[in-house]
PDB file of C-alpha atoms (C1' of nucleotides) in Angstrom:
ATOM      1  CA  MET A   1      66.317 103.224  45.568  1.00  0.00           C
ATOM      2  CA  THR A   2      69.515 102.052  47.495  1.00  0.00           C
ATOM      3  CA  PHE A   3      70.666 103.772  50.779  1.00  0.00           C
ATOM      4  CA  ASN A   4      73.782 105.479  50.705  1.00  0.00           C
ATOM      5  CA  LYS A   5      75.635 104.818  53.631  1.00  0.00           C
ATOM      6  CA  GLU A   6      79.023 106.723  52.964  1.00  0.00           C
ATOM      7  CA  GLN A   7      76.819 109.790  52.359  1.00  0.00           C
ATOM      8  CA  PHE A   8      74.976 109.037  55.683  1.00  0.00           C
ATOM      9  CA  ILE A   9      78.360 108.883  56.945  1.00  0.00           C
ATOM     10  CA  ILE A  10      79.438 112.061  55.373  1.00  0.00           C
ATOM     11  CA  ASP A  11      76.380 114.072  56.864  1.00  0.00           C
ATOM     12  CA  ILE A  12      77.219 112.526  60.193  1.00  0.00           C
ATOM     13  CA  TYR A  13      80.589 114.077  59.997  1.00  0.00           C
ATOM     14  CA  ALA A  14      79.473 117.395  58.858  1.00  0.00           C
ATOM     15  CA  VAL A  15      76.887 117.884  61.638  1.00  0.00           C
ATOM     16  CA  THR A  16      78.934 117.095  64.566  1.00  0.00           C
ATOM     17  CA  ARG A  17      81.453 119.449  62.987  1.00  0.00           C
ATOM     18  CA  LEU A  18      78.933 122.253  63.453  1.00  0.00           C
ATOM     19  CA  ILE A  19      78.454 121.594  66.946  1.00  0.00           C
ATOM     20  CA  PRO A  20      79.866 124.629  68.891  1.00  0.00           C
ATOM     21  CA  VAL A  21      82.746 124.712  71.338  1.00  0.00           C
ATOM     22  CA  GLY A  22      81.220 123.993  74.928  1.00  0.00           C
ATOM     23  CA  ARG A  23      78.278 122.221  73.761  1.00  0.00           C
ATOM     24  CA  VAL A  24      77.643 118.459  73.159  1.00  0.00           C
ATOM     25  CA  THR A  25      74.771 116.836  71.462  1.00  0.00           C
ATOM     26  CA  SER A  26      73.710 113.177  71.203  1.00  0.00           C
ATOM     27  CA  TYR A  27      73.978 110.176  68.997  1.00  0.00           C
ATOM     28  CA  GLY A  28      70.278 109.747  68.580  1.00  0.00           C
ATOM     29  CA  ALA A  29      69.854 113.605  67.936  1.00  0.00           C
ATOM     30  CA  ILE A  30      72.186 113.584  64.853  1.00  0.00           C
ATOM     31  CA  ALA A  31      70.685 110.680  63.151  1.00  0.00           C
ATOM     32  CA  ARG A  32      67.247 112.680  63.787  1.00  0.00           C
ATOM     33  CA  SER A  33      68.544 115.678  62.105  1.00  0.00           C
ATOM     34  CA  LEU A  34      69.349 113.216  59.243  1.00  0.00           C
ATOM     35  CA  GLU A  35      65.948 111.611  59.382  1.00  0.00           C
ATOM     36  CA  GLN A  36      67.582 108.672  60.233  1.00  0.00           C
ATOM     37  CA  SER A  37      66.569 108.039  63.905  1.00  0.00           C
ATOM     38  CA  ARG A  38      66.604 104.354  63.554  1.00  0.00           C
ATOM     39  CA  ARG A  39      70.040 104.386  62.224  1.00  0.00           C
ATOM     40  CA  VAL A  40      71.529 105.933  65.568  1.00  0.00           C
ATOM     41  CA  ARG A  41      73.883 102.855  65.802  1.00  0.00           C
ATOM     42  CA  MET A  42      75.602 103.749  62.554  1.00  0.00           C
ATOM     43  CA  VAL A  43      76.260 107.520  63.879  1.00  0.00           C
ATOM     44  CA  GLY A  44      77.954 105.491  66.788  1.00  0.00           C
ATOM     45  CA  TRP A  45      80.066 103.202  64.498  1.00  0.00           C
ATOM     46  CA  ALA A  46      80.894 106.300  62.461  1.00  0.00           C
ATOM     47  CA  MET A  47      82.184 107.999  65.260  1.00  0.00           C
ATOM     48  CA  ASN A  48      84.725 105.491  65.779  1.00  0.00           C
ATOM     49  CA  GLN A  49      85.706 105.885  62.618  1.00  0.00           C
ATOM     50  CA  SER A  50      85.732 109.421  62.593  1.00  0.00           C
ATOM     51  CA  PRO A  51      88.731 111.423  61.264  1.00  0.00           C
ATOM     52  CA  GLU A  52      90.320 114.250  63.508  1.00  0.00           C
ATOM     53  CA  ASP A  53      88.780 117.248  62.416  1.00  0.00           C
ATOM     54  CA  VAL A  54      85.668 115.994  63.786  1.00  0.00           C
ATOM     55  CA  PRO A  55      84.994 116.588  67.295  1.00  0.00           C
ATOM     56  CA  ALA A  56      83.437 113.481  68.100  1.00  0.00           C
ATOM     57  CA  HIS A  57      84.574 113.979  72.179  1.00  0.00           C
ATOM     58  CA  ARG A  58      81.180 116.216  71.835  1.00  0.00           C
ATOM     59  CA  VAL A  59      79.180 113.588  71.303  1.00  0.00           C
ATOM     60  CA  VAL A  60      77.750 111.512  73.841  1.00  0.00           C
ATOM     61  CA  ASN A  61      74.759 109.287  74.636  1.00  0.00           C
ATOM     62  CA  ARG A  62      71.165 110.735  75.732  1.00  0.00           C
ATOM     63  CA  ASN A  63      72.138 110.577  79.175  1.00  0.00           C
ATOM     64  CA  GLY A  64      75.386 112.582  78.812  1.00  0.00           C
ATOM     65  CA  LEU A  65      77.729 109.709  79.565  1.00  0.00           C
ATOM     66  CA  LEU A  66      80.757 109.585  77.967  1.00  0.00           C
ATOM     67  CA  THR A  67      80.292 106.320  76.429  1.00  0.00           C
ATOM     68  CA  GLY A  68      82.963 106.881  73.776  1.00  0.00           C
ATOM     69  CA  ARG A  69      85.464 107.563  76.758  1.00  0.00           C
ATOM     70  CA  GLN A  70      87.392 104.478  76.120  1.00  0.00           C
ATOM     71  CA  PHE A  71      88.008 104.794  72.547  1.00  0.00           C
ATOM     72  CA  PHE A  72      89.967 108.201  72.868  1.00  0.00           C
ATOM     73  CA  GLY A  73      92.262 106.386  75.381  1.00  0.00           C
ATOM     74  CA  GLY A  74      92.545 107.658  79.140  1.00  0.00           C
ATOM     75  CA  THR A  75      90.631 110.435  80.215  1.00  0.00           C
ATOM     76  CA  ARG A  76      91.584 112.434  76.426  1.00  0.00           C
ATOM     77  CA  MET A  77      87.765 112.999  75.997  1.00  0.00           C
ATOM     78  CA  GLN A  78      86.801 114.433  79.595  1.00  0.00           C
ATOM     79  CA  ASP A  79      90.081 116.513  79.242  1.00  0.00           C
ATOM     80  CA  LEU A  80      88.980 117.979  75.992  1.00  0.00           C
ATOM     81  CA  LEU A  81      85.415 118.655  77.310  1.00  0.00           C
ATOM     82  CA  GLN A  82      86.865 120.250  80.386  1.00  0.00           C
ATOM     83  CA  SER A  83      89.025 122.202  78.246  1.00  0.00           C
ATOM     84  CA  GLU A  84      86.092 123.596  76.652  1.00  0.00           C
ATOM     85  CA  GLY A  85      84.421 124.899  79.595  1.00  0.00           C
ATOM     86  CA  LEU A  86      82.149 121.842  80.062  1.00  0.00           C
ATOM     87  CA  GLU A  87      81.882 120.173  83.552  1.00  0.00           C
ATOM     88  CA  VAL A  88      82.274 116.241  83.768  1.00  0.00           C
ATOM     89  CA  GLU A  89      82.020 113.870  86.340  1.00  0.00           C
ATOM     90  CA  LYS A  90      82.242 110.470  86.432  1.00  0.00           C
ATOM     91  CA  ASN A  91      82.193 110.083  82.838  1.00  0.00           C
ATOM     92  CA  LYS A  92      79.221 112.135  82.418  1.00  0.00           C
ATOM     93  CA  VAL A  93      78.672 115.771  81.462  1.00  0.00           C
ATOM     94  CA  LYS A  94      77.308 117.914  84.125  1.00  0.00           C
ATOM     95  CA  ASN A  95      74.038 120.292  83.175  1.00  0.00           C
ATOM     96  CA  PHE A  96      73.821 118.252  80.262  1.00  0.00           C
ATOM     97  CA  LYS A  97      70.120 119.421  79.531  1.00  0.00           C
ATOM     98  CA  LYS A  98      71.605 122.793  79.357  1.00  0.00           C
ATOM     99  CA  VAL A  99      74.734 122.042  77.393  1.00  0.00           C
ATOM    100  CA  PHE A 100      73.047 120.239  75.264  1.00  0.00           C
ATOM    101  CA  TRP A 101      72.904 121.152  71.258  1.00  0.00           C
ATOM    102  CA  ASP A 102      70.328 120.001  69.069  1.00  0.00           C
ATOM    103  CA  PRO A 103      71.750 120.025  65.229  1.00  0.00           C
ATOM    104  CA  LEU A 104      67.994 120.740  64.421  1.00  0.00           C
ATOM    105  CA  GLU A 105      67.877 123.902  66.232  1.00  0.00           C
ATOM    106  CA  ASP A 106      70.805 125.245  63.888  1.00  0.00           C
ATOM    107  CA  MET A 107      69.135 124.119  60.923  1.00  0.00           C
ATOM    108  CA  GLU A 108      65.958 126.206  61.559  1.00  0.00           C
ATOM    109  CA  VAL A 109      68.075 129.397  62.258  1.00  0.00           C
ATOM    110  CA  GLU A 110      70.302 128.156  58.775  1.00  0.00           C
TER     111      GLU A 110
ATOM    112  C1'  DT B   1      76.561  81.679  55.377  1.00  0.00           C
ATOM    113  C1'  DG B   2      75.191  82.744  60.058  1.00  0.00           C
ATOM    114  C1'  DA B   3      75.340  84.418  64.587  1.00  0.00           C
ATOM    115  C1'  DG B   4      77.554  87.613  68.062  1.00  0.00           C
ATOM    116  C1'  DT B   5      78.700  92.529  68.823  1.00  0.00           C
ATOM    117  C1'  DG B   6      78.204  97.545  69.268  1.00  0.00           C
ATOM    118  C1'  DA B   7      80.728 105.057  70.964  1.00  0.00           C
ATOM    119  C1'  DC B   8      72.479 104.010  70.640  1.00  0.00           C
ATOM    120  C1'  DT B   9      67.277 104.783  71.647  1.00  0.00           C
ATOM    121  C1'  DG B  10      62.544 104.372  73.038  1.00  0.00           C
ATOM    122  C1'  DT B  11      59.155 101.623  74.689  1.00  0.00           C
ATOM    123  C1'  DA B  12      57.155  98.962  78.120  1.00  0.00           C
ATOM    124  C1'  DA B  13      56.564  96.501  82.603  1.00  0.00           C
TER     125       DA B  13
ATOM    126  C1'  DC C   1      64.035 103.828  89.973  1.00  0.00           C
ATOM    127  C1'  DT C   2      65.799  98.857  87.020  1.00  0.00           C
ATOM    128  C1'  DT C   3      65.375  95.602  83.565  1.00  0.00           C
ATOM    129  C1'  DA C   4      63.956  93.962  79.206  1.00  0.00           C
ATOM    130  C1'  DC C   5      63.313  93.762  74.206  1.00  0.00           C
ATOM    131  C1'  DA C   6      62.824  95.347  69.771  1.00  0.00           C
ATOM    132  C1'  DG C   7      64.646  97.771  65.866  1.00  0.00           C
ATOM    133  C1'  DC C   8      68.980  98.829  63.017  1.00  0.00           C
ATOM    134  C1'  DC C   9      73.235  97.911  60.013  1.00  0.00           C
ATOM    135  C1'  DA C  10      78.397  97.335  59.571  1.00  0.00           C
ATOM    136  C1'  DC C  11      81.936  94.188  60.964  1.00  0.00           C
ATOM    137  C1'  DT C  12      84.448  90.211  62.545  1.00  0.00           C
ATOM    138  C1'  DC C  13      84.646  85.519  62.919  1.00  0.00           C
TER     139       DC C  13
END
DNA sequence: TGAGTGACTGTAA
DNA sequence: CTTACAGCCACTC
């Protein structure tokens, strides 16, 4: 059984698109929801390649830090988040615990 | 072919 | 609190 990375990346985008407006999640949470918690680094890589219809700006690291900010150029990532009602300060999401969205949570409701 | 790097995370000291 | 290390794997040189 060969691991299908393309399918994995497709799933990553699918989950990312499910993130509600005004919420954020972490790379690890996405990886866990796909039962690939160890391939968390591939999630980050996938975000780098993410198409425009994927809200990659809603994906931050487990500390709520906007680690991918530099890839958006300038403060676009922060601007996008703030325009969605989130509070961002010093490249970090305020009330992170509060706005955090776990993909597994949505899967349970399904 | 092999070493280095990275939008990461969990565990340990 | 900080620092270090291991695990994972695509990509670049």
